[in-house]
Amino acid sequence: MIKIMTKSILPIVMSLLAVNAIAETAEQKGLRIAKEADAQNIGFGDTTADMMMTLRNRAGQTSTRKIRSKVLEVRGDGDKSLSLFDSPADVKGTSMLTFSHGLRANDQWLYLPTLKRVKRINSRNKSGPFMGSEFAFEDLGSQEVEQYTYKYLRLEPCGNGWTCHVGERIPAYKYSGYSKQISWMDTKGYRLVKSEFYDRKGSKMKTLVFSGYQQFLGRYWRPGVMNMQNHLTGKSTVLQWSNYKFRTGLSKRDFNKNALSR
Amino acid sequence: MKSIHKKLIFLTSLLLSTTLQANDLSGKIGLEGRYFLDDPAYTGQKSGGLSLSLQPEYKHKWNNDHNVLSFIPFYRKDSKDPERTHGDIRQLDLTMAKGDWEFQGGISKVFWGVTESQHLVDIINQTDGVEGVDGEDKLGQPMFRMSRIHDNGTLNVYILPYFRERTFVGANGRFRGSLPVDTHDVSYESSKKDKHIDYAARLNHTFDKLDVGLSYFDGTSRTPQLTPNLASGVLKQHYPLVRQAGLDLQYTGEAWLWKLETIHRDTKAENHSAAVGGFEYSLPSLGSTGADLGLLAEYHRDSRGYALNAPLQNDLFLGARLGLNDTEGTEFLAGTFIDLDDQSKVFRVEGSRRIGKGVKLNIEAQKLIDIDNNNPLRNVEKDSFVQIELQKYF
């Protein structure tokens, strides 16, 4: 869930040194930049962070969710992640374990504390809302290069004095809720600045704006705030990240059914 | 055994020394109202009533969440049935994980299994029979657990040093037969009675999309044999020794979940087998609302045929699960058990929704339809009900 910040929502980045870019098609260039952005995140090891989610409806009423997140980098496969829910109070103690695998369906288990039951769940409804928010499960899952096809669009300024690659990506996943996504990613740090989500009918559905980036271990950029606005419903959700820690010593033994139910 | 004592001493000293941290404390208070659709079948039974429950929870984690100390007491006050007014320590235990090993000692709860409409392989904890009609409420079980964790699975070994008797509704309560169960008239096959040490083990393993669980239990049966004491007009309980082998399987596809649980159980008096298996099919999100719908079907089989403890001898469960995925987390689960031998039916619905900050509304209803004279459910035929519960979380 954390990895999304750098790798995700549309890793379209260009190398300024790419002389052969002239010969590239827009699709090849889009893919190359996605791979470069992905490579930026290699070696982070593991991360933990706290997330506060604020849901706002059209009338301005808010409700919050608090989730602690742990992610373990897995070389050669998708990451393993564990999400621990602290609020709303009735879901406190619930947790979710996800092994992501690129194009293959994720393995996902849910722990229900009342029954002390670990339940393997399927991933068909990735397009569904995450805890009633404007984020879908697919927006928050680990993002892998092969989950999309890419197309480079243009280079343009995108605030903060940054220059952004603008690109389009189309989900390969057949049950995705989106027909395409368009993203702005800064050319230097591979930081996502903005993503637009288009629904199955092709209308602009949601816009996600990233801010408050911090750099960790001199390399890995993570945003502090992610603001998702739904244009169709007028509802919005803000994610605020805090307490980022890297290389905390987590191992694969912290990502199994036993750890899930502790 | 020595290690259990050590663990318990360590646990107690930890309890005394650990400073309470505010965010480790939480819990819930519930106010429940029940309404029965029919007049009671037996003398003494009351119609609906109110009930208040309290369940605080203290949970302290440290050392990268490798160590966990939990304490969950529970108390219910019922306005109609004194037997339903009861307390329990649901959990008071310490869990420690180290490398490939995990240890747990104290009073705890364990769930085994995969199916939705019946939990066959699940045997470690005694059912808290006065709490709900679905048998999903359990009493805390003293135990010591040792787990060996592998890359795709775990071997769990349990030592269960003390037995908990099942709770039963009293003479005033519903969901009973014509004779109430005497909670004091209890006998055991084992001469050690409730001090008999039970053993259990479960191996679970994930093979890609397939999750497999193999389990074994050797100890005092959680289900008592009930025999009438005609002189005093009650049922007395006898707990035999039992050995149970269990298998549970789940195949997780993209839209289909296939599930199977099966057991073989041996006691001195009888051997029997039972199975439940079926699927859950997830439909794609409904329109733009984000709601999702799942369809369930599970078939039940029990080699004993009609028996008081086995109404699911040749039954089909058909159900649907609806999650609105809204801010309030609204969910429904509705379904019908159909007895394929005699067409008796039980319709059940459960729903929940957050209403306001820290408040949750739960509804539950059950309707018994066309119950055959020979079906064990005949005893509770007049106990169709609607239940509404408000829970305040703190």
XYZ file of C-alpha atoms in Angstrom:
656
model
C 0.000 0.000 0.000
C 2.920 2.274 0.624
C 4.685 1.483 -2.573
C 1.915 3.168 -4.515
C 3.454 6.492 -3.728
C 6.434 6.203 -5.973
C 5.740 3.348 -8.281
C 2.181 3.717 -8.875
C -0.647 5.241 -10.302
C 1.135 5.899 -13.485
C 4.831 5.438 -13.586
C 5.533 7.272 -16.784
C 8.944 8.749 -16.563
C 11.539 9.563 -19.122
C 15.245 9.461 -18.971
C 16.636 12.753 -20.215
C 19.653 10.923 -21.514
C 17.623 8.646 -23.724
C 19.058 9.406 -27.091
C 17.278 6.489 -28.664
C 13.968 8.051 -27.598
C 13.584 9.344 -31.108
C 13.205 5.848 -32.426
C 10.769 4.863 -29.674
C 7.030 4.649 -30.122
C 4.889 6.342 -27.466
C 4.054 2.879 -26.124
C 7.700 1.838 -25.838
C 8.596 5.096 -24.153
C 5.724 4.776 -21.688
C 6.811 1.264 -20.740
C 10.460 2.238 -20.441
C 9.649 5.048 -18.062
C 7.346 2.833 -16.027
C 10.241 0.388 -15.642
C 12.597 3.173 -14.648
C 10.178 4.430 -12.012
C 9.795 0.870 -10.741
C 13.553 0.459 -10.568
C 13.769 3.587 -8.397
C 11.999 1.728 -5.635
C 14.176 -1.393 -5.672
C 16.018 -2.119 -2.479
C 13.767 -0.414 0.065
C 13.653 -3.670 1.998
C 10.685 -3.119 4.239
C 8.536 -0.180 5.322
C 6.064 0.525 8.061
C 3.786 3.566 8.214
C 0.588 4.849 9.789
C -2.286 5.968 7.636
C -5.196 8.165 8.549
C -8.037 8.159 6.077
C -10.625 10.941 6.133
C -13.812 10.372 4.139
C -15.884 13.417 3.239
C -19.339 13.206 1.714
C -21.049 15.786 -0.479
C -22.559 17.480 2.593
C -19.093 17.848 4.121
C -19.588 15.250 6.883
C -16.433 13.326 7.665
C -15.507 9.975 9.093
C -12.061 8.530 9.679
C -10.214 5.253 9.495
C -6.801 4.472 10.931
C -4.630 1.757 9.463
C -1.098 0.670 10.199
C 0.741 -0.753 7.267
C 3.747 -3.042 6.868
C 5.312 -3.879 3.522
C 8.050 -6.345 2.679
C 9.867 -6.113 -0.631
C 9.980 -9.409 -2.501
C 12.546 -9.610 -5.312
C 11.175 -11.189 -8.448
C 7.549 -11.070 -7.303
C 5.038 -8.571 -5.926
C 5.407 -7.305 -2.365
C 3.882 -8.777 0.776
C 1.834 -6.418 2.885
C -0.030 -6.456 6.160
C -2.654 -3.841 7.036
C -3.854 -3.533 10.626
C -7.107 -1.659 11.211
C -7.386 0.502 14.340
C -10.564 2.420 13.531
C -13.550 2.608 13.085
C -13.846 0.986 16.493
C -16.005 -1.897 15.278
C -13.277 -3.125 12.923
C -10.389 -2.611 15.347
C -8.215 -5.697 15.346
C -9.163 -6.695 11.802
C -6.155 -7.203 9.554
C -5.423 -8.069 5.961
C -2.493 -9.962 4.448
C -1.747 -9.581 0.756
C 0.808 -11.321 -1.446
C 0.764 -9.507 -4.760
C 1.939 -11.161 -7.950
C 1.938 -8.865 -10.960
C -0.599 -10.093 -13.463
C -1.588 -13.188 -11.493
C -4.345 -12.706 -8.921
C -3.151 -11.639 -5.474
C -3.309 -14.015 -2.534
C -5.266 -12.307 0.219
C -6.329 -13.303 3.714
C -8.550 -11.424 6.123
C -8.464 -11.875 9.901
C -11.755 -11.390 11.753
C -10.971 -10.896 15.450
C -14.460 -11.666 16.825
C -14.386 -15.206 15.474
C -10.580 -15.402 15.522
C -11.009 -16.550 11.958
C -8.503 -16.255 9.126
C -10.375 -16.214 5.848
C -8.841 -16.431 2.387
C -10.674 -13.991 0.144
C -10.828 -13.620 -3.615
C -9.884 -10.544 -5.531
C -12.629 -10.194 -8.090
C -13.959 -6.937 -6.737
C -10.707 -4.998 -6.811
C -12.676 -2.154 -8.335
C -14.864 -1.908 -5.223
C -14.393 0.861 -2.641
C -11.887 0.328 0.142
C -13.758 0.742 3.468
C -16.379 2.990 1.923
C -13.746 5.451 0.692
C -13.097 6.921 -2.765
C -10.055 4.650 -3.074
C -10.672 1.317 -4.736
C -8.741 -1.781 -3.656
C -6.891 -1.611 -6.974
C -5.703 1.952 -6.210
C -4.105 0.836 -2.971
C -2.633 -2.513 -3.946
C 0.990 -3.067 -4.834
C 1.567 -1.698 -8.340
C 3.533 -3.818 -10.780
C 4.719 -2.729 -14.230
C 3.067 -5.656 -16.025
C -0.398 -4.781 -14.690
C -0.801 -2.081 -17.380
C -0.056 -1.154 -20.951
C 1.465 2.306 -21.396
C 1.476 5.273 -23.721
C 3.643 8.365 -23.372
C 1.781 11.644 -23.989
C 3.901 14.743 -23.359
C 6.260 16.708 -21.085
C 4.868 19.672 -19.147
C 5.488 21.801 -16.047
C 3.570 20.571 -12.994
C 4.115 23.033 -10.136
C 6.929 23.326 -7.536
C 9.176 24.193 -10.481
C 8.984 20.528 -11.476
C 8.666 19.150 -14.972
C 6.405 16.121 -15.408
C 6.047 13.251 -17.790
C 2.414 12.896 -18.692
C 1.369 9.420 -19.681
C -1.530 7.099 -20.043
C -1.852 3.558 -18.764
C -4.552 0.982 -19.396
C -5.216 -1.771 -16.858
C -4.591 -5.297 -18.128
C -6.847 -6.636 -15.356
C -10.206 -7.480 -16.917
C -12.288 -6.590 -13.850
C -10.618 -3.193 -13.338
C -13.022 -0.318 -12.713
C -11.060 1.922 -15.085
C -10.744 2.268 -18.829
C -7.550 4.314 -18.416
C -5.512 6.455 -16.056
C -3.497 9.576 -16.879
C -0.642 10.552 -14.600
C 1.853 13.315 -14.040
C 5.224 12.193 -12.691
C 8.172 14.464 -12.058
C 11.197 13.837 -14.232
C 13.817 13.980 -11.467
C 12.472 12.042 -8.498
C 9.866 9.903 -10.249
C 7.301 11.368 -7.863
C 3.644 11.113 -8.809
C 2.030 14.517 -8.686
C -1.417 13.766 -10.004
C -3.463 10.915 -11.456
C -6.766 10.995 -13.265
C -8.986 7.915 -13.341
C -11.438 7.289 -16.187
C -14.358 4.936 -15.639
C -15.431 2.114 -17.925
C -17.570 4.489 -19.969
C -14.590 6.765 -20.529
C -15.652 9.694 -18.318
C -13.273 11.298 -15.876
C -14.273 9.781 -12.546
C -11.638 10.645 -9.963
C -8.519 12.776 -9.520
C -5.785 11.926 -7.048
C -3.315 14.636 -5.980
C -0.088 13.790 -4.124
C 1.762 16.217 -1.859
C 4.124 16.511 1.082
C 6.859 14.291 -0.335
C 9.703 13.257 1.932
C 12.807 11.360 0.944
C 14.010 8.348 2.948
C 17.412 6.653 3.004
C 18.527 9.354 0.559
C 16.589 7.672 -2.218
C 12.975 6.651 -1.666
C 10.317 9.344 -2.008
C 7.022 8.915 -0.148
C 4.076 11.363 -0.167
C 2.569 12.669 3.055
C -0.873 13.374 1.661
C -2.979 11.788 -1.073
C -6.233 13.536 -1.873
C -8.750 11.640 -3.987
C -11.699 13.595 -5.402
C -14.618 11.784 -6.983
C -16.094 14.013 -9.706
C -19.215 11.934 -10.171
C -20.339 11.795 -6.529
C -18.742 14.945 -5.066
C -17.200 12.801 -2.319
C -13.528 12.855 -1.418
C -11.018 10.908 0.654
C -7.729 12.177 2.068
C -4.942 9.810 3.113
C -2.380 11.223 5.517
C 0.738 9.163 6.016
C 2.993 9.455 9.030
C 5.667 7.628 10.968
C 7.376 6.141 7.920
C 10.125 3.715 8.861
C 12.421 1.818 6.508
C 14.399 -1.395 6.967
C 12.842 -2.105 10.339
C 13.991 -5.732 10.287
C 10.742 -7.276 9.111
C 11.066 -10.723 7.560
C 8.757 -13.094 5.690
C 7.819 -14.526 9.113
C 5.993 -11.238 9.787
C 3.777 -11.857 6.759
C 1.881 -15.111 7.297
C -1.428 -16.280 8.773
C 0.002 -16.396 12.288
C 1.328 -12.847 12.142
C -1.989 -11.792 10.614
C -3.908 -13.014 13.662
C -1.577 -11.631 16.347
C 3.453 -29.075 31.716
C 6.308 -27.276 33.379
C 6.397 -24.795 30.544
C 2.698 -24.029 30.963
C 3.293 -23.123 34.565
C 6.270 -21.028 33.621
C 4.211 -19.273 30.979
C 1.391 -18.625 33.392
C 3.750 -17.213 36.001
C 5.367 -15.049 33.381
C 1.953 -13.957 32.149
C 0.776 -13.015 35.621
C 3.918 -11.058 36.388
C 3.603 -9.294 33.067
C 0.005 -8.426 33.802
C 1.062 -6.893 37.085
C 4.050 -5.057 35.703
C 2.744 -3.838 32.364
C 1.628 -0.282 32.620
C -1.759 0.217 31.075
C -1.631 2.290 27.951
C -4.753 4.133 26.955
C -4.744 3.064 23.312
C -4.488 -0.587 24.314
C -7.890 -0.408 25.975
C -11.089 -0.719 24.010
C -14.311 -2.656 24.160
C -18.024 -2.653 23.582
C -21.344 -2.459 25.381
C -24.354 -4.061 23.732
C -28.059 -3.686 24.311
C -30.015 -6.488 22.707
C -33.752 -6.898 22.276
C -35.377 -10.152 21.156
C -38.886 -10.670 19.921
C -40.347 -14.141 19.374
C -42.938 -14.520 16.658
C -44.816 -17.367 18.377
C -46.021 -18.127 21.888
C -43.633 -20.396 23.789
C -44.028 -24.148 23.435
C -43.089 -25.152 26.991
C -44.109 -24.017 30.462
C -41.770 -21.518 32.036
C -40.498 -20.131 28.750
C -40.754 -16.372 28.354
C -41.445 -14.279 25.310
C -38.855 -11.734 24.157
C -36.714 -9.595 26.414
C -33.801 -7.254 26.851
C -30.230 -8.137 27.527
C -27.123 -6.085 28.259
C -23.564 -7.204 27.534
C -20.136 -5.764 28.276
C -16.862 -6.820 26.710
C -13.797 -4.699 27.489
C -10.557 -5.540 25.727
C -6.971 -4.916 26.694
C -4.350 -5.705 24.089
C -0.714 -4.809 24.389
C 1.781 -5.538 21.612
C 5.499 -5.030 21.752
C 8.781 -6.093 20.136
C 7.631 -5.408 16.560
C 4.245 -7.043 17.314
C 6.002 -10.330 18.033
C 4.669 -10.352 21.597
C 1.022 -9.811 22.439
C -0.765 -9.758 25.761
C -4.574 -9.877 25.603
C -7.327 -9.744 28.186
C -10.995 -9.916 27.140
C -13.544 -10.479 29.908
C -17.231 -10.767 29.037
C -20.436 -10.352 31.012
C -24.109 -10.532 30.055
C -27.164 -9.626 32.098
C -30.391 -11.074 30.711
C -33.810 -9.878 31.816
C -35.619 -13.181 31.257
C -33.307 -16.176 31.645
C -30.978 -16.404 34.693
C -28.883 -19.022 32.866
C -28.161 -16.476 30.140
C -26.894 -14.019 32.749
C -23.275 -15.128 32.785
C -19.664 -14.065 32.633
C -16.582 -15.531 30.994
C -12.953 -14.783 30.358
C -12.908 -14.939 26.581
C -9.181 -14.367 26.450
C -6.289 -13.875 28.862
C -3.159 -14.964 27.139
C 0.329 -14.223 26.004
C 1.590 -14.875 22.471
C 5.276 -14.836 21.608
C 6.724 -15.230 18.135
C 10.373 -15.978 17.555
C 11.699 -16.888 14.140
C 9.929 -19.996 12.903
C 8.164 -20.555 16.243
C 5.142 -19.117 17.976
C 4.016 -19.886 21.517
C 0.749 -19.048 23.191
C -0.318 -19.680 26.765
C -3.403 -18.777 28.762
C -7.115 -18.687 28.051
C -7.783 -18.261 24.386
C -9.891 -18.967 21.345
C -9.010 -20.881 18.201
C -11.003 -21.157 14.991
C -10.530 -23.923 12.444
C -12.340 -24.213 9.163
C -13.512 -22.595 5.962
C -17.261 -23.126 5.401
C -19.919 -20.562 6.234
C -23.126 -22.351 7.250
C -21.627 -24.871 9.674
C -18.264 -25.159 11.425
C -17.549 -28.881 11.548
C -13.812 -29.179 12.118
C -13.769 -26.371 14.688
C -13.535 -28.138 18.065
C -11.064 -26.493 20.457
C -13.427 -24.070 22.184
C -16.678 -24.941 23.917
C -19.821 -23.318 22.522
C -21.357 -20.602 24.662
C -24.833 -22.015 24.047
C -26.774 -19.215 25.725
C -25.254 -16.478 23.569
C -26.486 -17.047 20.043
C -28.312 -19.674 18.047
C -25.617 -20.094 15.383
C -23.101 -21.654 17.800
C -20.403 -19.159 16.824
C -20.023 -17.749 20.348
C -17.361 -19.626 22.269
C -16.108 -19.886 25.838
C -12.466 -19.132 26.576
C -10.335 -22.308 26.612
C -7.217 -22.719 28.768
C -4.454 -23.847 26.453
C -0.847 -23.957 25.567
C -0.071 -23.752 21.859
C 3.170 -24.267 20.035
C 3.395 -23.427 16.332
C 6.085 -24.181 13.830
C 5.851 -21.857 10.867
C 6.953 -22.884 7.383
C 7.031 -20.792 4.221
C 3.560 -21.866 3.105
C 1.995 -23.275 6.229
C 1.991 -23.884 9.940
C 1.905 -26.855 12.283
C 0.021 -26.033 15.492
C 0.077 -28.302 18.545
C -2.270 -27.659 21.455
C -2.357 -28.903 25.024
C -5.721 -28.215 26.652
C -5.452 -28.778 30.395
C -8.977 -27.925 31.499
C -12.436 -28.581 30.087
C -15.304 -26.090 29.899
C -18.883 -27.336 30.132
C -21.319 -26.029 27.549
C -23.744 -23.330 28.670
C -27.454 -24.047 28.181
C -30.520 -21.853 28.433
C -32.577 -22.346 31.600
C -36.225 -23.278 32.103
C -37.213 -19.705 31.207
C -35.178 -19.672 28.021
C -36.143 -20.361 24.416
C -34.163 -22.536 21.978
C -34.545 -25.694 24.103
C -36.485 -28.958 24.057
C -39.411 -29.843 26.306
C -36.991 -30.653 29.149
C -34.406 -28.036 30.145
C -30.755 -29.074 30.536
C -29.570 -29.354 34.138
C -26.207 -27.564 34.248
C -25.334 -29.267 37.573
C -26.092 -32.856 36.587
C -22.910 -33.530 34.636
C -20.907 -36.729 34.221
C -17.737 -37.567 32.301
C -16.315 -40.656 30.702
C -12.870 -39.698 31.960
C -12.245 -40.296 35.657
C -10.312 -37.020 35.650
C -13.560 -35.278 34.693
C -12.902 -31.663 33.622
C -9.179 -32.004 34.498
C -8.601 -34.434 31.625
C -5.820 -33.108 29.440
C -6.878 -32.868 25.809
C -4.491 -32.714 22.872
C -4.999 -31.292 19.419
C -2.981 -30.504 16.325
C -3.607 -28.781 13.033
C -1.441 -28.544 9.966
C -2.370 -25.934 7.417
C -0.673 -25.414 4.110
C -1.198 -23.191 1.092
C -0.580 -24.721 -2.337
C -1.034 -21.677 -4.598
C -4.835 -21.291 -4.799
C -5.551 -24.221 -2.512
C -5.548 -23.947 1.286
C -5.533 -27.289 3.098
C -6.015 -27.979 6.810
C -5.555 -31.348 8.518
C -6.593 -31.561 12.148
C -6.771 -34.040 14.994
C -8.321 -33.816 18.435
C -8.099 -36.293 21.305
C -9.997 -35.397 24.447
C -13.338 -34.671 26.017
C -16.140 -34.072 23.529
C -17.412 -30.499 23.434
C -20.875 -31.844 22.662
C -22.579 -33.612 25.603
C -24.946 -36.556 25.305
C -28.248 -35.472 26.824
C -30.452 -38.024 28.553
C -33.718 -37.337 30.360
C -33.889 -37.595 34.113
C -37.619 -38.239 34.237
C -37.808 -37.997 38.034
C -36.701 -34.373 38.070
C -37.863 -33.479 34.550
C -34.487 -32.321 33.253
C -31.806 -33.454 30.822
C -28.516 -34.571 32.313
C -25.234 -34.131 30.476
C -22.591 -36.733 29.803
C -19.299 -35.791 28.165
C -17.639 -38.791 26.472
C -14.064 -38.963 25.291
C -13.720 -38.396 21.580
C -11.147 -38.596 18.834
C -11.786 -36.450 15.811
C -9.891 -36.232 12.546
C -10.743 -33.317 10.309
C -9.939 -32.049 6.838
C -10.714 -28.612 5.460
C -10.070 -27.386 1.949
C -10.560 -24.128 0.138
C -9.853 -23.363 -3.491
C -9.769 -19.631 -4.135
C -10.448 -18.664 -7.717
C -11.021 -15.155 -9.006
C -14.800 -15.278 -8.587
C -15.344 -18.764 -7.127
C -14.457 -20.049 -3.683
C -14.843 -23.825 -3.301
C -14.961 -25.123 0.253
C -15.078 -28.451 2.027
C -14.957 -29.531 5.660
C -15.194 -33.132 6.736
C -14.722 -34.978 10.027
C -14.646 -38.463 11.388
C -15.431 -38.753 15.092
C -15.004 -41.782 17.356
C -16.493 -42.229 20.800
C -17.032 -45.422 22.820
C -20.724 -45.405 21.932
C -20.627 -44.481 18.251
C -18.513 -43.511 15.282
C -19.722 -41.050 12.742
C -18.669 -38.933 9.804
C -19.969 -35.625 8.595
C -19.198 -33.226 5.804
C -20.139 -29.816 4.515
C -19.057 -28.474 1.165
C -20.012 -25.927 -1.406
C -19.093 -22.632 -3.000
C -19.286 -18.890 -2.764
C -19.536 -17.015 -6.051
C -18.764 -13.283 -6.186
C -20.680 -11.269 -8.722
C -19.034 -8.210 -10.234
C -19.663 -4.872 -8.513
C -23.270 -3.812 -8.908
C -23.408 -0.742 -11.136
C -21.556 2.334 -9.946
C -22.535 1.906 -6.286
C -19.572 -0.328 -5.513
C -21.824 -2.844 -3.748
C -20.895 -6.480 -4.123
C -22.986 -9.588 -3.980
C -21.907 -13.150 -3.269
C -23.996 -16.282 -3.715
C -23.473 -19.261 -1.427
C -24.489 -22.885 -1.583
C -23.348 -25.569 0.873
C -24.454 -29.173 1.224
C -24.442 -30.925 4.611
C -24.222 -34.631 5.323
C -24.072 -36.511 8.624
C -23.849 -40.311 8.873
C -25.991 -40.362 12.050
C -29.140 -39.368 10.178
C -31.688 -37.651 12.403
C -30.112 -36.957 15.801
C -30.567 -34.239 18.385
C -27.088 -32.867 17.761
C -27.168 -33.399 14.027
C -30.091 -31.734 12.306
C -27.914 -31.286 9.177
C -27.953 -34.923 7.994
C -28.946 -34.241 4.356
C -29.478 -30.512 4.078
C -28.757 -27.754 1.630
C -27.881 -24.178 2.543
C -28.554 -21.489 -0.053
C -27.617 -17.925 0.752
C -26.500 -14.502 -0.405
C -24.070 -12.018 1.050
C -24.458 -8.332 0.202
C -21.847 -5.724 1.078
C -22.818 -2.161 0.219
C -19.198 -0.967 0.665
C -20.578 2.324 1.945
C -19.200 4.578 4.667
C -21.396 2.815 7.231
C -20.076 -0.612 6.249
C -23.568 -2.005 5.673
C -23.660 -5.797 5.252
C -26.289 -8.506 4.947
C -26.136 -12.267 4.946
C -29.343 -14.182 4.295
C -29.919 -17.841 3.700
C -32.092 -20.900 4.064
C -31.302 -24.382 5.321
C -33.473 -26.937 3.527
C -33.748 -30.478 4.849
C -33.785 -32.624 1.707
C -35.333 -35.601 3.555
C -38.375 -33.880 5.011
C -38.451 -30.344 3.510
C -38.138 -28.602 6.899
C -36.667 -25.133 6.385
C -34.865 -22.547 8.478
C -34.516 -19.045 7.103
C -31.853 -16.792 8.625
C -30.801 -13.206 8.026
C -28.033 -11.162 9.642
C -27.256 -7.523 8.975
C -25.068 -4.788 10.393
C -24.422 -1.096 9.860
C -22.561 1.684 11.666
C -24.915 4.392 12.879
C -23.106 7.413 14.260
C -19.709 7.480 15.888
C -18.722 4.220 17.532
C -22.246 2.814 17.370
C -23.218 -0.254 15.410
C -26.627 -1.718 14.701
C -26.911 -5.499 14.296
C -30.028 -7.336 13.282
C -30.633 -11.061 13.246
C -33.763 -13.025 12.464
C -34.631 -16.672 12.118
C -37.832 -18.278 10.894
C -38.540 -22.005 11.090
C -40.848 -23.162 8.320
C -42.686 -26.486 7.715
C -40.759 -28.348 10.431
C -41.445 -32.075 10.125
C -42.662 -33.959 13.212
C -39.575 -36.171 13.231
C -37.015 -33.414 12.622
C -34.863 -32.544 15.679
C -35.699 -28.881 15.041
C -39.276 -29.706 16.078
C -38.139 -28.858 19.647
C -37.503 -25.243 18.743
C -40.232 -24.843 16.139
C -41.921 -22.061 18.129
C -38.685 -20.097 18.523
C -38.642 -18.017 15.348
C -37.317 -14.600 16.356
C -36.144 -11.131 15.431
C -33.236 -9.626 17.336
C -31.908 -6.080 17.292
C -28.691 -5.121 18.996
C -27.062 -1.742 19.481
C -23.349 -1.830 20.218
C -21.365 1.107 21.534
C -17.621 0.786 21.027
C -15.174 2.574 23.268
